[in-house]
Coordinates of C-alpha atoms in Angstrom, one line a residue:
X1 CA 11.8 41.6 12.7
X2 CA 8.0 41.6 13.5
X3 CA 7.0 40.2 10.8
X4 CA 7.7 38.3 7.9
X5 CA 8.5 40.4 4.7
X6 CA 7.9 38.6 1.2
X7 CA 9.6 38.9 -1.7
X8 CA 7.7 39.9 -4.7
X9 CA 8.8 37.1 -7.4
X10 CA 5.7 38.4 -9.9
X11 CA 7.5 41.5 -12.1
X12 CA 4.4 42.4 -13.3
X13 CA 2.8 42.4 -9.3
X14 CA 5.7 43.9 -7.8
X15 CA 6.0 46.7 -10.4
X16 CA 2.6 47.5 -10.2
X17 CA 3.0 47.5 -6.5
X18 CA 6.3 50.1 -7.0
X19 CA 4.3 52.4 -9.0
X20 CA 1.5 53.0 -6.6
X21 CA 3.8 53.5 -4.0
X22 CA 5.6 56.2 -6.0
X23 CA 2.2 58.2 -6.5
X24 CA 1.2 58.3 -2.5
X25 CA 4.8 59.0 -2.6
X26 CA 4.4 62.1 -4.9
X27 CA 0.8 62.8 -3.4
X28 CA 2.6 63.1 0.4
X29 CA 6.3 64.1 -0.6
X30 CA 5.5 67.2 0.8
X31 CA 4.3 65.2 4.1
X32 CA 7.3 62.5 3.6
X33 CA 10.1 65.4 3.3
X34 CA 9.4 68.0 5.3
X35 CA 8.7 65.8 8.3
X36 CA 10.6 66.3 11.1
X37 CA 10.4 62.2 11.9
X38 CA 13.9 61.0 12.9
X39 CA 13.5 57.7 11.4
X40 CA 12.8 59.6 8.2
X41 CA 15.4 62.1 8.3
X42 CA 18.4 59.7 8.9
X43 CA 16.8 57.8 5.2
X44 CA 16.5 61.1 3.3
X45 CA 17.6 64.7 3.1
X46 CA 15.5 67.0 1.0
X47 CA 15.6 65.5 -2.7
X48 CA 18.5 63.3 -1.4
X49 CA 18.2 59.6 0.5
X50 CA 20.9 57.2 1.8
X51 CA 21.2 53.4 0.9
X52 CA 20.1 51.7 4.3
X53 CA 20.0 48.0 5.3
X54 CA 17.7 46.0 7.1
X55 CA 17.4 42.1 8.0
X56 CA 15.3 40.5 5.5
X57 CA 13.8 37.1 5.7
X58 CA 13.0 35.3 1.9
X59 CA 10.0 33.4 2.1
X60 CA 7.0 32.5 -0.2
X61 CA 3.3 32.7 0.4
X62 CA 0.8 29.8 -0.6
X63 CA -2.6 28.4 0.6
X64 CA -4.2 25.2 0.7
X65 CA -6.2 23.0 3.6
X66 CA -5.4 21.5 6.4
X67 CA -5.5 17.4 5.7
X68 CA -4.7 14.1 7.8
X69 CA -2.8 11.2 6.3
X70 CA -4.1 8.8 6.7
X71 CA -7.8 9.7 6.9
X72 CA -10.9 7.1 6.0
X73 CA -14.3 7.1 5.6
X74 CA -16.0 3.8 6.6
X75 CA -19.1 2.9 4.7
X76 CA -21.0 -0.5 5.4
X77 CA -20.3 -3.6 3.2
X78 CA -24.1 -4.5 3.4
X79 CA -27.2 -3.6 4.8
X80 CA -29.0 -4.4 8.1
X81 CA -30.0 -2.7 11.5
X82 CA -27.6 -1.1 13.5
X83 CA -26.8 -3.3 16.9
X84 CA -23.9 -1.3 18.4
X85 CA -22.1 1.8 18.3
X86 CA -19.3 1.3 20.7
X87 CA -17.4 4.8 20.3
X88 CA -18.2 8.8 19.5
X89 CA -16.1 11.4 18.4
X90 CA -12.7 12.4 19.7
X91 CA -11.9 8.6 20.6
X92 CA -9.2 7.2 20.0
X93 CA -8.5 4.0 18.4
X94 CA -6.8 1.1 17.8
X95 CA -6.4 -0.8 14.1
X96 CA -8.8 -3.5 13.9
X97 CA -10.7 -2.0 17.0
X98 CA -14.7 -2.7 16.2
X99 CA -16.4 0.5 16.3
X100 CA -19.6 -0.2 15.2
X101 CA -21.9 -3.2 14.5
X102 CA -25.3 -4.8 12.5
X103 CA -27.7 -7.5 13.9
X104 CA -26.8 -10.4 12.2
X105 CA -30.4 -11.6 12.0
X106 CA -30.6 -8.5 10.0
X107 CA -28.3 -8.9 7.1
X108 CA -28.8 -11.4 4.4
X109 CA -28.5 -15.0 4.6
X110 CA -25.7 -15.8 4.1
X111 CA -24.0 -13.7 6.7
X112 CA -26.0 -14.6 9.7
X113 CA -23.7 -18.3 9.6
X114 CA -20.3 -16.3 8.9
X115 CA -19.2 -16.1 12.3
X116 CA -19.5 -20.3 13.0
X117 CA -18.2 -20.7 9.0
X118 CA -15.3 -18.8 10.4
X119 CA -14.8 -20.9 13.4
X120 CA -15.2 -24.1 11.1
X121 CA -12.2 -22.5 8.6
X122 CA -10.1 -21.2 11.2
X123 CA -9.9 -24.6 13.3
X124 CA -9.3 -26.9 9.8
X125 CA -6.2 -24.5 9.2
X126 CA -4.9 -25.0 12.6
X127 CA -5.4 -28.9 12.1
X128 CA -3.0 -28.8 9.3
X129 CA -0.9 -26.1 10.7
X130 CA -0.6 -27.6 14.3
X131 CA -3.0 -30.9 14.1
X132 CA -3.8 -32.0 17.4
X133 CA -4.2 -36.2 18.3
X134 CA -7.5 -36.6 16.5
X135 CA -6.5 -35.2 13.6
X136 CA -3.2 -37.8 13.8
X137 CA -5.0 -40.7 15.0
X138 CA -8.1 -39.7 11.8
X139 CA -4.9 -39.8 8.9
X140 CA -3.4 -42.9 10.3
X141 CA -6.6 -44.5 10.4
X142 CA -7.5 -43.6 6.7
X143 CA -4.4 -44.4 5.3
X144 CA -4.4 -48.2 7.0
X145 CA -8.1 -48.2 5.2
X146 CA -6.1 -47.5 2.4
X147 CA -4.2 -50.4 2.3
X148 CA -6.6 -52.8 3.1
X149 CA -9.3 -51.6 0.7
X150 CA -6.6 -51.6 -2.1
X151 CA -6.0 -55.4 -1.3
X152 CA -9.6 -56.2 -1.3
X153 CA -10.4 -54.5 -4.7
X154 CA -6.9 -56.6 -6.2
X155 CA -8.6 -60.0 -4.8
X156 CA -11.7 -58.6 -6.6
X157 CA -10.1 -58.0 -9.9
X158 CA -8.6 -61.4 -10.2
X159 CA -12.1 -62.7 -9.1
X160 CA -13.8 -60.9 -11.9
X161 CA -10.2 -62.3 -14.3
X162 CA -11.0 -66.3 -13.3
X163 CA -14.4 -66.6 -13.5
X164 CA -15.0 -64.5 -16.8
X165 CA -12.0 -65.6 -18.6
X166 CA -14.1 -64.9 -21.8
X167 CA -11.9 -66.4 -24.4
X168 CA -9.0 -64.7 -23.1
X169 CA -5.5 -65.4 -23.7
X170 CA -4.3 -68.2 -21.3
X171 CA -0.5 -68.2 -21.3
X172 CA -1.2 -63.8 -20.5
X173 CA -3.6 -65.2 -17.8
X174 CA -0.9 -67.3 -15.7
X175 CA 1.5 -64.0 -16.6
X176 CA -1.4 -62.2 -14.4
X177 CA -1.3 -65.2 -11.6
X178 CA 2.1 -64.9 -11.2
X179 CA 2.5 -60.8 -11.5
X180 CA -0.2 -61.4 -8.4
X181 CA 1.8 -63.3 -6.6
X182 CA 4.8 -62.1 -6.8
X183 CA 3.1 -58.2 -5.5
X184 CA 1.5 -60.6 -2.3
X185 CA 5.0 -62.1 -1.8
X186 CA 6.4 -58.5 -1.5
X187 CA 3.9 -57.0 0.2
X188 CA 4.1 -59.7 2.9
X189 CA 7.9 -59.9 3.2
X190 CA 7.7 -56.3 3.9
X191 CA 4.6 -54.9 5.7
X192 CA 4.5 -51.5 3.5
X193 CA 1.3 -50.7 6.1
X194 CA 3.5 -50.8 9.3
X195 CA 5.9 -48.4 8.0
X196 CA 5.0 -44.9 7.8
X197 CA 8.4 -44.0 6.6
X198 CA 8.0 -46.4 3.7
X199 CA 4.5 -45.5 2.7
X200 CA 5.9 -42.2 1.9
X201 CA 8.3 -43.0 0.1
X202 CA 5.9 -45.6 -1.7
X203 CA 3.0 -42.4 -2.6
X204 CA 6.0 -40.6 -3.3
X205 CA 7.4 -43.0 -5.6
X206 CA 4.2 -44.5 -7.0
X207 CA 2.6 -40.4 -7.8
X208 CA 6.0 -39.4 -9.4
X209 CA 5.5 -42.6 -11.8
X210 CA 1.9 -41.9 -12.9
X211 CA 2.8 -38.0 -13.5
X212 CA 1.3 -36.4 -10.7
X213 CA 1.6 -32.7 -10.8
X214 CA 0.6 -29.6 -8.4
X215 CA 0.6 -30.4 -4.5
X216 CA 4.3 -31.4 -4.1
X217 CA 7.0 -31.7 -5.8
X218 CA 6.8 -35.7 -6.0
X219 CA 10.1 -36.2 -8.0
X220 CA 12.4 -34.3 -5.5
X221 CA 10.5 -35.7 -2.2
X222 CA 10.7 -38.9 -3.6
X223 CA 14.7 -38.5 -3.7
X224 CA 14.9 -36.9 -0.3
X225 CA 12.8 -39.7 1.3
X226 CA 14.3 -42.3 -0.3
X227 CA 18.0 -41.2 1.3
X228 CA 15.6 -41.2 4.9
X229 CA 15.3 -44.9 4.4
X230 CA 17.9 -48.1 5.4
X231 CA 19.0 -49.2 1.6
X232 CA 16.8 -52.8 2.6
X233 CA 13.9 -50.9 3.0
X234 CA 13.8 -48.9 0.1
X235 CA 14.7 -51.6 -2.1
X236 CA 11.8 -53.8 -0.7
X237 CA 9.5 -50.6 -1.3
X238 CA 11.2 -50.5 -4.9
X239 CA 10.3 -54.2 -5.3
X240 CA 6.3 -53.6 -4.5
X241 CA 6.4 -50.7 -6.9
X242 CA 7.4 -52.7 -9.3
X243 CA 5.9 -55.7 -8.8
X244 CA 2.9 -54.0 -8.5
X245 CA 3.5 -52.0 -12.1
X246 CA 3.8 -55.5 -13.8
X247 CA 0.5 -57.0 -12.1
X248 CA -1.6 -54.1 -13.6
X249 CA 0.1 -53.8 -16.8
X250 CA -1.0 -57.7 -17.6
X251 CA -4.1 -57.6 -15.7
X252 CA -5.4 -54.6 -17.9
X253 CA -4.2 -56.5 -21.2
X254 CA -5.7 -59.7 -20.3
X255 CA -9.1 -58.0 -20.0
X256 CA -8.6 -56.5 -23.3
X257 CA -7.9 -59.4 -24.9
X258 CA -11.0 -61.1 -24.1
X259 CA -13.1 -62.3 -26.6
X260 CA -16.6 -62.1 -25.0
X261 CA -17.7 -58.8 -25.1
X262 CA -19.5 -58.9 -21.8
X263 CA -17.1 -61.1 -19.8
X264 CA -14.6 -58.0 -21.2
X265 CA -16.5 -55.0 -19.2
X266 CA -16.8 -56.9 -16.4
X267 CA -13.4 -57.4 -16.4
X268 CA -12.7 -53.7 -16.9
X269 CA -15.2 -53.0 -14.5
X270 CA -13.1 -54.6 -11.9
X271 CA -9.5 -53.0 -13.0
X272 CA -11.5 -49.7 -12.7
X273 CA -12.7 -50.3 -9.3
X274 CA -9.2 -51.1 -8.3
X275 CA -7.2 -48.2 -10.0
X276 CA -10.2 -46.0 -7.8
X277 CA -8.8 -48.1 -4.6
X278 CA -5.2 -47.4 -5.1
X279 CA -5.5 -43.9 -6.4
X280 CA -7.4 -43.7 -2.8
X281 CA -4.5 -45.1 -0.9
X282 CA -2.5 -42.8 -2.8
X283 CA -4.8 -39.6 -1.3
X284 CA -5.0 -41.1 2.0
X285 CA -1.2 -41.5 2.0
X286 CA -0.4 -38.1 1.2
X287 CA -3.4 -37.0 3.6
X288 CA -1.3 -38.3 6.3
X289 CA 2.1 -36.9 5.2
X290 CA 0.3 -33.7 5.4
X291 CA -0.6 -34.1 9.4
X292 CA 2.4 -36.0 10.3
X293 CA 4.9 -34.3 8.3
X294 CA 4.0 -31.3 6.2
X295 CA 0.9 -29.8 4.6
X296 CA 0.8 -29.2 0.8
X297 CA 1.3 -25.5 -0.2
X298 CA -2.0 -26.0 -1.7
X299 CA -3.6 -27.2 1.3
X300 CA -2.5 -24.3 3.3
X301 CA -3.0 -22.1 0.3
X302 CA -6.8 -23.5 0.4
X303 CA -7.3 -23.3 3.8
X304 CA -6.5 -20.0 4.4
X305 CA -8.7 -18.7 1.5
X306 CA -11.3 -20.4 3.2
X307 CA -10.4 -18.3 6.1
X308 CA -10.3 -15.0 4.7
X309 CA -13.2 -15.4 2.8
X310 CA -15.0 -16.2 5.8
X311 CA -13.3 -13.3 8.0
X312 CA -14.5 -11.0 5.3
X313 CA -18.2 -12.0 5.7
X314 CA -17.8 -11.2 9.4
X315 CA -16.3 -8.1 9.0
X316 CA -19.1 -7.0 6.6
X317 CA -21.3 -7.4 9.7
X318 CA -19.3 -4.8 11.4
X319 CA -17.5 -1.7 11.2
X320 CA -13.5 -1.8 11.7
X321 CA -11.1 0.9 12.5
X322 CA -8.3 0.2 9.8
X323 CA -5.4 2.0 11.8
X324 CA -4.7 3.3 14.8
X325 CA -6.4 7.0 15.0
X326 CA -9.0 9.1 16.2
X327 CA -12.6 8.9 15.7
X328 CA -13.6 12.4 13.4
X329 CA -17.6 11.6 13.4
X330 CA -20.3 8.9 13.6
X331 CA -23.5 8.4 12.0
X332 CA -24.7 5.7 13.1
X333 CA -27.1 5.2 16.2
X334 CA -28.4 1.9 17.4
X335 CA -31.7 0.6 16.0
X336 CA -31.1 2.9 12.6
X337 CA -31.5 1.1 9.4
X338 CA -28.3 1.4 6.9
X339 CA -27.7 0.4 3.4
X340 CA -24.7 -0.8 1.4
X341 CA -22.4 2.0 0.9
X342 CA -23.9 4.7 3.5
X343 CA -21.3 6.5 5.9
X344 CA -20.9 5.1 9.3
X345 CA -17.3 6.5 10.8
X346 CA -15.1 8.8 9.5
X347 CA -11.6 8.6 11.0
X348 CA -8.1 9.9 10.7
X349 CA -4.6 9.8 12.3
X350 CA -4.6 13.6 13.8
X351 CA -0.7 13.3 15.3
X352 CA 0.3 13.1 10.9
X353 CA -1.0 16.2 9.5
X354 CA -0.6 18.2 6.5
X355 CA -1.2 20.8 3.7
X356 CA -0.8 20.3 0.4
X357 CA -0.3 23.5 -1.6
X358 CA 0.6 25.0 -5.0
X359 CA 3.6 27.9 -6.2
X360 CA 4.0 29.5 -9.1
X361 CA 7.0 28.0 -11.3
X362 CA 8.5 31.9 -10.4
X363 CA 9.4 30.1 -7.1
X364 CA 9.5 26.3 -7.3
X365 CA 13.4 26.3 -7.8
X366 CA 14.1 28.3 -4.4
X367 CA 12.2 25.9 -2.5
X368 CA 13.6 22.5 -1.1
X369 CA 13.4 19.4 0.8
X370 CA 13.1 20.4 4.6
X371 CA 12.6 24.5 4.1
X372 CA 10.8 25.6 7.8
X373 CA 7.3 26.5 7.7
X374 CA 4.5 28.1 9.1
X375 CA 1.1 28.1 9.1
X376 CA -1.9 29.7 10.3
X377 CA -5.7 28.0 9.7
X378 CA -8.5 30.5 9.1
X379 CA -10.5 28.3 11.3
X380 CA -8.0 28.9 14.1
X381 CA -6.1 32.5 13.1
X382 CA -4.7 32.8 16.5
X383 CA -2.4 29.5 16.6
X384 CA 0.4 29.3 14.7
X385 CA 1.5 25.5 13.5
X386 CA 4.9 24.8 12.4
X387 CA 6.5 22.2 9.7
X388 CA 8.7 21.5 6.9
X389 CA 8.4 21.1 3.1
X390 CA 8.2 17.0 3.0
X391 CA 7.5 16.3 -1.2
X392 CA 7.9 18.6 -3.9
X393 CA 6.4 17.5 -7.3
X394 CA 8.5 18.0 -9.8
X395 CA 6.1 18.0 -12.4
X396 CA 4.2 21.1 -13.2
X397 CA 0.0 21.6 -13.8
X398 CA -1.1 24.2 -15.8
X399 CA -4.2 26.6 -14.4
X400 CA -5.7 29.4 -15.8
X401 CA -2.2 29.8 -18.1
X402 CA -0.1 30.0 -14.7
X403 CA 2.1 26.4 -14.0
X404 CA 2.0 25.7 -10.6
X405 CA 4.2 23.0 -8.5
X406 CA 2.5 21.1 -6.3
X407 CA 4.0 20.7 -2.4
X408 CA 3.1 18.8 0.6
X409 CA 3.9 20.4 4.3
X410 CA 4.0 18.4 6.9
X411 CA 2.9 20.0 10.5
X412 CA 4.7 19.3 13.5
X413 CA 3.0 17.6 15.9
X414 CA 0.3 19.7 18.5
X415 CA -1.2 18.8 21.3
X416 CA -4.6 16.1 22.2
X417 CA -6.9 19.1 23.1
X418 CA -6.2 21.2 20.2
X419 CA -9.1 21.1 17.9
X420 CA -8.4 20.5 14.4
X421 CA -10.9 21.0 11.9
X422 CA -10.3 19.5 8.5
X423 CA -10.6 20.7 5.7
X424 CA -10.2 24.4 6.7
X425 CA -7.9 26.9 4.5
X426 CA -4.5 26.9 5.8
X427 CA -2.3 29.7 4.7
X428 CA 1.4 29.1 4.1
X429 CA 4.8 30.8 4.8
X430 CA 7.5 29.0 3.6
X431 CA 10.9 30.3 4.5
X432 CA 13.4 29.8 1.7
X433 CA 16.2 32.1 2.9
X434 CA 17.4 33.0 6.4
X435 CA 17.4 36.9 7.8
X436 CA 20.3 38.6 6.1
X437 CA 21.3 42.0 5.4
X438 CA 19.4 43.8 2.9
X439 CA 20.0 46.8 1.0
X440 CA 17.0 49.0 0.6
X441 CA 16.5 52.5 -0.8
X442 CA 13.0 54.3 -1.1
X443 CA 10.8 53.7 -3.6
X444 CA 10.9 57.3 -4.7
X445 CA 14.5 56.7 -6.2
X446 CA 13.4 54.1 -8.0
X447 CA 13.2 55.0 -12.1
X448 CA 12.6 52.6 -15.1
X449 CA 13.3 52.8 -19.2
X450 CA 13.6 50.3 -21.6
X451 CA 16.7 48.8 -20.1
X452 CA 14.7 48.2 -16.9
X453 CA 14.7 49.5 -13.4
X454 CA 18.2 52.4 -12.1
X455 CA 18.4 54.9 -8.9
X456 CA 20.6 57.8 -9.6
X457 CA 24.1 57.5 -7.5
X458 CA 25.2 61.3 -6.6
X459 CA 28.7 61.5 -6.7
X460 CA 30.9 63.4 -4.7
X461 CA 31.2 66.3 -7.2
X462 CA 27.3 66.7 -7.3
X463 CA 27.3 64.7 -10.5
X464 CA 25.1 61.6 -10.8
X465 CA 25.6 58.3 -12.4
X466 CA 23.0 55.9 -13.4
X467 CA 23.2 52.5 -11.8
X468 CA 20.9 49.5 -12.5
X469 CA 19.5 47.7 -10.0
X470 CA 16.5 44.9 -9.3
X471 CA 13.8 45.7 -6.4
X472 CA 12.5 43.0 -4.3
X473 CA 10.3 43.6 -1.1
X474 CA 8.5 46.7 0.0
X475 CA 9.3 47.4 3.5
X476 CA 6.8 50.5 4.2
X477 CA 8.0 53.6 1.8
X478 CA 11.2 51.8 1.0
X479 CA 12.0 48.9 -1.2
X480 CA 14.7 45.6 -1.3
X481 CA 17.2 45.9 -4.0
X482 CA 20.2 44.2 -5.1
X483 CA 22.7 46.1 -7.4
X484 CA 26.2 48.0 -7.6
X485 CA 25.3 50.0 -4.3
X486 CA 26.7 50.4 -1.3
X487 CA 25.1 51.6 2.2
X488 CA 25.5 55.1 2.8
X489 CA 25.2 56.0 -1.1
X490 CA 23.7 58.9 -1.5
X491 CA 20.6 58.5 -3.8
X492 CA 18.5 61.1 -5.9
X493 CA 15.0 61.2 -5.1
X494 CA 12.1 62.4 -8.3
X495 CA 8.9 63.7 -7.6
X496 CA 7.1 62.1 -10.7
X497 CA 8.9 59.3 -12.4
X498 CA 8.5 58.0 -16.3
X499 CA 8.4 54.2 -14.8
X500 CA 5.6 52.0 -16.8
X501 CA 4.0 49.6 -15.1
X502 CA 3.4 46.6 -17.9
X503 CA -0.4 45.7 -17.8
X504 CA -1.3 42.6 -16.6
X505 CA -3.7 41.3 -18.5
X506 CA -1.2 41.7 -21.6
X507 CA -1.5 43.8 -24.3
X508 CA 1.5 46.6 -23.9
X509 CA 2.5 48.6 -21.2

């Protein structure tokens, strides 16, 4: 057909509808019946009319405006004087594209350094990522510091232990002598700085003994570096850890056990200064696991908060296109002044269009998933856009005392010069039943009681028998119906009918 014809789902609407029909019907039957129009006279026959068919096509009729997904509004992070505006409407763009940007000598402070912080945080997360030979040659460096000032600060302790013996216990004091020496023996019988291999498994070792929690997990490194080493090697490492366990233990109780007070914190002193010197090796050790090896999780995890945080600071300077789209407007012009929070570009991704509408609950069950569409925009009445119902909520809203079910249809896509103006009311056909044979009668047959809505069947002896039937769509003076009829009954036509329309508004008939 033509045109698309709509089934009435509203009782109250399409009975309404039936009865004005019947009075211009009863105001022209003299018109209607004694016309001499063929299309009229094969439908009816004086105060008789024949059951007819026609192809009808179910569909539903809804409204709502014409939307983009996605679609943004970019405001400014901060305030400052516009520098650059680097694109206009109807340009297209790519995500992360800079469309518009502030002086940084503008903005506050703090931003005018962002884009060297950045620099800074973005090349200390490549170190430890990818370090190059400085970074190499800087951890090797520290961690032979390491060693040596951790031997320096042991010769200082037992410096500080010999001359300010302070009344301590002397059989404890040779304990300490020969817990020293044995730690030197070790360490020279196996160079524990010449081994990077073995210093590993030493931090390792040494961290997982004093508790150390949070960067690795020293227990299970330990383990797995230990099976890298020769058995010799990681017994002689095994050796200096503990040989090195027993020289503090005694050297910290001989302090204690001092009987001049001051003698004592000098002594303490000293095993402080030393713990700081071997928790140092410790750090430096584990500093150069992390260029030679692998970085902590919490190093990375650091460094690349450092980087964001810095990346964000930049980007406040400017505005970014967060997906790939076309530019919708821009209100920016270099030189203006903005503020924190004013409009600069809004944007959207015009090739993903769609309305989102409302129908009645009358009609929600006879729509589904994929149902054709089409759509005309008031702003553009002479284009007509097609689609497909993509979402149905399931889930009704109540408004005004009517529940309505909310959809979303999705347009097909149109083409680059077609202007699209969002926003504008976009009225909805949604077909929810291909073009099938109909059965229509005119409205004139149709009659209504109690029981609801009957045409009068004449029967081949002149009689008449009542049968019910439902009406549907008004096709000009003729009306959809479903019932026991067949096309080619022969249908009594009344002048004036005793059909009541139910008022709308409620309150009775």
């Amino acid at each position: 057909m033509s045109s698309i014809l709509n089934i009435l789902k509203n009782n109250k609407t399409r009975n309404w509808g039936i009865l004005a029909a019947v009075v211009i019907v009863g105001i022209l039957a003299w018109r209607l019946f004694g016309s001499a129009d063929s299309a009229n006279a094969t439908a009816s026959i004086g105060n008789e009319a024949l059951v007819s068919s026609v192809d009808l096509e179910e569909t539903i009729e809804a409204s709502g405006s014409l939307e983009a997904q996605p679609f943004a509004s970019l405001n400014w992070k901060t305030g400052g004087i516009v520098e650059s505006v680097n694109v206009q409407p109807g340009d297209f763009v790519k995500a992360g594209d800079v469309l518009v940007t502030l002086q940084p000598e503008s903005t506050s402070a703090s931003l005018v350094s962002a884009q060297a912080d950045l620099e800074t945080a973005q090349a200390n997360l490549r170190a430890l990522i990818a370090p190059d030979g400085s970074s190499v040659g800087s951890a090797i460096e520290n961690a032979s510091k390491g060693f040596e000032d951790w031997n320096d600060s042991r010769v200082d302790l037992m410096d500080a232990l010999s001359y300010n013996r302070g009344g301590g216990d002397d059989d404890l004091f040779d304990d300490v002598i020969t817990a020293r020496d044995d730690l030197v023996n070790a360490l020279e019988d196996y160079p524990l700085a010449a081994n990077t291999d073995a210093q590993f498994y030493y931090w390792t070792a040494r961290a997982d003994s004093l508790g150390y929690t949070g960067d690795y997990n020293y227990a299970a490194l330990k383990t797995s570096l230990r099976a890298e080493l020769d058995k010799e090697d990681a017994d002689y490492v095994d050796e200096i850890l503990a040989a090195q366990v027993e020289f503090e233990s005694l050297a910290k109780a001989f302090g204690e056990s001092m009987e001049d007070q001051d003698d004592a914190i000098d002594a303490m002193k000293a095993f402080g200064a030393y713990e700081q010197s071997a928790d140092a090796l410790l750090d430096a050790l584990q500093a150069e696991y992390g260029v030679l090896v692998q970085p902590s999780a919490s190093d990375l995890t650091s460094a690349q908060a450092k980087v964001d945080s810095a990346q964000a600071n930049v980007n406040n300077l400017s505005v970014l296109a967060p997906f790939d789209g076309q530019v919708l407007s821009v209100d920016d012009r270099i030189g203006d002044t903005v503020a924190a929070g004013d409009l600069s570009v809004n944007m959207a991704d015009m090739n993903s269009l769609y309305v989102e509408t409302q129908v009645d609950e009358s009609d929600i069950a006879n729509v589904k998933l994929g149902n054709q569409v089409e759509v005309t925009l008031d702003a553009l009445p002479d284009i007509l856009f097609t689609g497909e119902v993509s979402a149905i909520n399931p889930v009704g809203e109540n408004i005004s005392g009517l529940v309505k079910y909310t959809l979303r249809v999705t347009l097909d896509p149109v083409s680059d010069d077609t202007f699209l103006p969002l926003g504008t009311t976009a009225n909805v056909v949604i077909k929810v039943r291909d073009a099938s044979a109909t059965l229509i009668v005119p409205i004139a047959a149709i009659q209504n009681d109690e029981q609801g809505e009957f045409v009068w069947v004449i029967q081949s002896d002149g009689s008449t028998k009542r049968v019910d039937v439902v009406s549907g769509s008004i096709v000009g003076d003729q009306v959809a119906v479903t019932g026991d009829l067949f096309m080619g009954n022969r249908l009594q036509l009344v002048n004036t009918s005793d059909f009541a329309a139910p008022n709308p508004f409620g309150g009775g008939k």
